[in-house]
Amino acid sequence: MSSQSEPVSAEDSLLQTPGQEHGSARTKQISPGHVRKLGLTRKLRDRRNFNEDENPEEKARRHKELELKPLYKELLYTIAHKMGKPSAAEVFTDEQLHHYVKEAFTMTETEHSSLMEKVQNTEPPVYCLMATIKEAKEIIGKDISGFSDPYCLLTILEDEEESRTRRSRTKPRKSVVQDAISQDKIYQSDVKKQTLNPIWNQTFILEFEEIIGASFHLEMWDKDEEISLTQKLEEIKSNFNNLRRYRALNLTYATFNQEKQVSVLMCLFRMIKDGLKEKGTDDFLGKVVLKLQDLHCAEDNWYHLEPRTETYPNRGKCHLNLKFIHKSRDGTLSAGRSAYINYCGILQQFVQAYISKQQSSTPWKGALCGEAQTLLEFYATQNDLSPFLQDLAKWVTYSKLYKSLEVDSSVLFQQLTSIEYHWHQQELPYQQKQELGDSLHKFLQYGLYLVAKYRDIFPPVPTATPKLHTLLRILVQICKTQAFQKLNPAQFELHDEVNDAIQSGTQEWFTIIKGLHQPMTKDLPEIVSALISLIKEVQKDVKNNKEVWNRVFVSAVQVDAFTVIYTKVDSLLAKEVKETLTLVEGQMEQNLANSLFPVYLSLQDIHKDKAFLQTRGVLELTNFQKLFREALPYWLNQAFSTTQDRVERAVQVDQLQPLHSGAVPIKHSSSAVDLVACIQPICQLWEQLSWPDPEEAFMLMVKLTEDLCKIVVTYCRILKERVRTLSANSDPCSAINMLCVVVNDLEHLRSVLTRLPTQLNWTGLRDRTENVIKETQFKNTLPSQLQQAQSVLEREIRSALDTLGRKLNTDIETHVRSMSTRRRTPSKSTEDAVAPLMRYLEQELHYMNENLVQENFSSLLTPLWNNSVKILHHVATQHPQQEGLMVFCQRLLYTLQCLEQCFHAEGNGLPLHTLHSDAYKDLKSHLTHHSLNSRQLMEKFFERKIWEQNVYSGEKYGAVTLVTSYRRSDQRLRVEVLNAVNLLPMDSNGSSDPFVQLCLEPKHIFPEVETRCTQIKSCDLNPLFDEVFEFLVSLDKCQTPGTCLVVSVLDHVLLMTDDFEGEAFLALKAIPGVAGGREGDLLSRQSDATPAQIRLPLMHPKPYDSILSLLESRKGERETQTFVKKRRQREKQSQERIHS
């Protein structure tokens, strides 16, 4: 125990390397200039505080003689006199331990033998067992009160002494210790009164000669004081009075539970036994016997108290701490140094040897080989070094090695935790306290130095940043420890110190980086280039601090390192930028401006990172853009000229072929793709500039938009020249194909311009400038520029489409006229005649559909369709002769239908409402009528009359009322003429003589049906007829389209032609009984329909009927001419002719 209080003046000299033995290493911290990077494994550095002229070999020899050999002898002495087993599972022989020590201390065999001989000639130590009785629990109660007054007897017995004692006994006795050896070798603890769980915490040092055959004996006894008979009787009386209390509570013995019964019986038994016992005789409580050779060099365990007999086998437990130590250890081995200093030196040498042998790039994590751990344990226990001193030695050693070797920070963190634990459990000697305080303070300063150098020592890689985090946690833990707070009473704010270290380190780092990138000459381009390199280094550092290091500092010490370094770098960088731009002021030219642009972009990126600052203040780089106003026009000019040159080169190599690449074909050519790529940098320039002043930003946007529009117009001009050049030596088909590609290129460019306001974020610019630029000025400037460029594109697209349309229209007209020639009309069928035109259209439209974008294809189809209709109409109306006109029109009608299907393309082409224009309807009607025979025309004529009757409103010429029905049973059409009303006065007396004429039309369907007439009603404009007529006609004829009942009201004129009052047309299908199933169907056999009354307004025919005119042109058909003559006569009598 006394070794803990020995002086430690030799500590630093023992721990020094050969270059440190002369100098002030004890008071001087390791130079920061010699700090090692944690990413590398290094040997101990030379501390160049010695005589430079000294021979290195001499230094090494002297270091071994003065430092290593004393420690080596201490270890040999420890091995020679080791006691107990080590705690490690693996046990090493003396030979193995000697071999390890020789290797760790780099001793030769000769040196080892010499030192071994010296150790063998030294005085052996006194072997001791330090036994600490801590406590016991659950021991037997020997007194009447149920408790005991325990104390312990301790000694070490040799085998001969114990055997001699047993042979001298006449009878077995409980005590072994008192009868075995003399009283001066027996140690007794204090007596603890009235307890079953005594606590002693007493330490005894028991000497012995040989560990083999020796055993440790501990006997626990109950102290029995000598008292008088009167006191003994008084105690018995008191205990009996306690028993009577149970009877006072009317409790019987049977009501006691088993535990209480046993307790009372034991109490009675102890009372009787105590009365019979001799006065002053102690009671045996139990013993612990341990063979020394079975013990470890240090043990801390609970041991069962063993009985001498089996009367009470369970006697409780005793907690013992046992340790083998040396007394009177030879002091000549290490020149009087304390065991603590030697332990530090041995530990340091073992760690150095382990790291050197491993030769690994990973940091040392505190592991040592089994031999080293065994030797350190033996040395610490033999010299009675407490766990606190051992952990203190490890902290001091490891913290010093941390400055020169690759030691993992977690090792130091673990030792700090152990020191903090022991600080509350044990008091350190004064000198060790001072050493601990100095060590903590020095490491704290060294750690802050490492923090200042964190960029170099802890690079932003996954393997290094955890080391920085652990180091910061160690610094935090140091400041939190009671040891540091007690031993360093001065105020020490780690947060502020780390903040200052980061700032000073940033200043130093910036100075170094600036020195590395100094311009070689004073030329402005060289100066700007140096500034670019400096800014890039700063930009990279800011990024690393933001993404990597700041998280470490915030999580470990709650320091916002990013804000600290950003503020510092902002100040330093602003100074450099302003000085450089001051030099170039007034000397700006294009090349110099180009070299300044990377400076601007890098500053822009750094400036954007201010959004991550936790605390906002005034930054010196705010509005740094104003420093580059002189260079801004040069940047814009460079972007415009570069883009225009690239566009011209792209058009020059363009072959105007669509780019068919990938699953989705690209319908424009290479120059359109290149143009978009060329325009994109200008849009990016706007984003890169991010000009802060709103008004200047607006003017900048105007300039950029103007340049983009100029590039678009230039592209249109040179693209037209390119297609003109390539088409000159190409066939017509290839020329059309190239024209299609040009249209697609222009359309693609138009879509790019449409997206331009979004790409340039005009909305955001409008929000920024709303206080300085009026909305009308904004709209009249930027949108107007874009609209002008789009107008140029639209005009060029229309021009190209018109060229395509004219070429296709010429070909279509050629095919149509070729199809309609007189000589080919009878020679080919309609399908064969139309086939060439359709093949041509399908081929051309298919190609254009594949090679034109959808918008342009649709734009081309509409005028092409209208022109096709126009061509057909022109050909149809210019037929020179009537002969063959019907066949010709049939062919043209079929052509129109084919064209309609082609242009509609099952819904993929033009919609029907676009196809069915007025011109189309007129043409279709014209061709439809001219392609029908005369009878079909007559049917069409009556169909139209029926439609006119259905839509006619009013009774201008009067009306007639009928009741009609059709009986399918006998195929009779029944017509009952009821009356006529509001007839026109046809006679000079203001009246008429009306009658009704009923006729079934057309006549070629009802040739045998005669016309029926009612009686004549004289002088009556509202005649009542009530006459019934029946027509025998088949159902099929009644259901034929166009069949109708023509009701004519005439004014009878004697000896002259009857006057025409009006006529009405009733479709036979509208008569009850006609509509429905055909003749012979089940429906036709059903009961006859109910007659229906109908009021028909009378009409007058309109002149110039187209169908009549067409029928009239067919002169050679007698039936047709008869029909036309009758209808013309009716037109002459019509008052509509007079009105028209």
CSV table of N, CA, C and O in Angstrom, one decimal, residues 939-951 1044 1063-1066 1099-1102 1105 1108 1127 1131:
chain,number,residue,atom,x,y,z
A,939,GLU,N,-88.1,9.1,-107.8
A,939,GLU,CA,-88.2,8.7,-106.4
A,939,GLU,C,-87.6,9.7,-105.5
A,939,GLU,O,-88.1,10.1,-104.4
A,940,LYS,N,-86.4,10.2,-105.9
A,940,LYS,CA,-85.7,11.2,-105.1
A,940,LYS,C,-86.5,12.5,-105.0
A,940,LYS,O,-86.6,13.2,-104.0
A,941,PHE,N,-87.2,12.8,-106.2
A,941,PHE,CA,-88.0,14.0,-106.2
A,941,PHE,C,-89.1,13.9,-105.2
A,941,PHE,O,-89.4,14.8,-104.5
A,942,PHE,N,-89.8,12.8,-105.2
A,942,PHE,CA,-90.9,12.6,-104.2
A,942,PHE,C,-90.5,12.5,-102.8
A,942,PHE,O,-91.2,13.0,-101.9
A,943,GLU,N,-89.3,11.9,-102.6
A,943,GLU,CA,-88.8,11.9,-101.2
A,943,GLU,C,-88.5,13.3,-100.7
A,943,GLU,O,-88.8,13.7,-99.6
A,944,ARG,N,-88.0,14.2,-101.6
A,944,ARG,CA,-87.8,15.5,-101.2
A,944,ARG,C,-89.1,16.3,-101.0
A,944,ARG,O,-89.2,17.1,-100.1
A,945,LYS,N,-90.1,16.0,-101.8
A,945,LYS,CA,-91.5,16.6,-101.6
A,945,LYS,C,-92.1,16.2,-100.3
A,945,LYS,O,-92.7,17.0,-99.6
A,946,ILE,N,-91.9,14.9,-99.9
A,946,ILE,CA,-92.4,14.4,-98.6
A,946,ILE,C,-91.7,15.2,-97.5
A,946,ILE,O,-92.3,15.6,-96.5
A,947,TRP,N,-90.4,15.4,-97.7
A,947,TRP,CA,-89.6,16.1,-96.6
A,947,TRP,C,-90.1,17.5,-96.5
A,947,TRP,O,-90.2,18.0,-95.4
A,948,GLU,N,-90.3,18.2,-97.7
A,948,GLU,CA,-90.8,19.5,-97.7
A,948,GLU,C,-92.2,19.6,-97.0
A,948,GLU,O,-92.5,20.6,-96.3
A,949,GLN,N,-93.0,18.6,-97.2
A,949,GLN,CA,-94.4,18.6,-96.6
A,949,GLN,C,-94.3,18.5,-95.1
A,949,GLN,O,-95.0,19.2,-94.4
A,950,ASN,N,-93.3,17.7,-94.6
A,950,ASN,CA,-93.2,17.5,-93.2
A,950,ASN,C,-92.7,18.7,-92.5
A,950,ASN,O,-93.0,18.9,-91.3
A,951,VAL,N,-91.8,19.5,-93.2
A,951,VAL,CA,-91.3,20.7,-92.5
A,951,VAL,C,-92.1,21.9,-92.8
A,951,VAL,O,-91.8,23.0,-92.3
A,1044,CYS,N,-95.8,7.8,-102.4
A,1044,CYS,CA,-96.6,8.8,-101.6
A,1044,CYS,C,-98.0,8.9,-102.3
A,1044,CYS,O,-98.2,8.5,-103.4
A,1063,GLU,N,-101.3,21.5,-103.4
A,1063,GLU,CA,-101.1,20.1,-103.4
A,1063,GLU,C,-100.4,19.7,-102.0
A,1063,GLU,O,-99.8,20.5,-101.4
A,1064,ALA,N,-100.6,18.4,-101.7
A,1064,ALA,CA,-100.0,17.9,-100.4
A,1064,ALA,C,-99.5,16.5,-100.7
A,1064,ALA,O,-100.0,15.8,-101.6
A,1065,PHE,N,-98.4,16.1,-100.0
A,1065,PHE,CA,-97.8,14.8,-100.2
A,1065,PHE,C,-97.8,14.1,-98.9
A,1065,PHE,O,-97.2,14.5,-97.9
A,1066,LEU,N,-98.4,12.9,-99.0
A,1066,LEU,CA,-98.4,12.0,-97.8
A,1066,LEU,C,-97.7,10.7,-98.1
A,1066,LEU,O,-98.1,10.0,-99.0
A,1099,MET,N,-99.5,23.1,-100.5
A,1099,MET,CA,-98.3,23.8,-100.9
A,1099,MET,C,-98.3,24.1,-102.4
A,1099,MET,O,-99.1,23.4,-103.2
A,1100,HIS,N,-97.5,25.0,-102.8
A,1100,HIS,CA,-97.3,25.3,-104.2
A,1100,HIS,C,-95.8,25.0,-104.6
A,1100,HIS,O,-95.0,25.3,-103.8
A,1101,PRO,N,-95.6,24.4,-105.6
A,1101,PRO,CA,-94.2,24.0,-106.0
A,1101,PRO,C,-93.3,25.2,-106.3
A,1101,PRO,O,-93.8,26.2,-106.8
A,1102,LYS,N,-92.0,25.1,-105.9
A,1102,LYS,CA,-91.1,26.2,-106.2
A,1102,LYS,C,-90.4,26.0,-107.6
A,1102,LYS,O,-90.2,24.9,-108.0
A,1105,ASP,N,-86.5,23.6,-109.9
A,1105,ASP,CA,-86.1,22.4,-109.2
A,1105,ASP,C,-84.9,21.7,-109.9
A,1105,ASP,O,-85.0,21.5,-111.1
A,1108,LEU,N,-85.8,18.2,-111.5
A,1108,LEU,CA,-86.6,18.4,-112.7
A,1108,LEU,C,-85.7,18.9,-113.9
A,1108,LEU,O,-85.8,18.4,-115.0
A,1127,ARG,N,-95.0,18.3,-114.2
A,1127,ARG,CA,-94.5,19.1,-113.1
A,1127,ARG,C,-94.2,20.5,-113.5
A,1127,ARG,O,-94.5,21.4,-112.7
A,1131,GLU,N,-95.8,23.9,-112.0
A,1131,GLU,CA,-94.9,25.1,-111.6
A,1131,GLU,C,-95.5,26.4,-112.2
A,1131,GLU,O,-95.4,27.4,-111.5
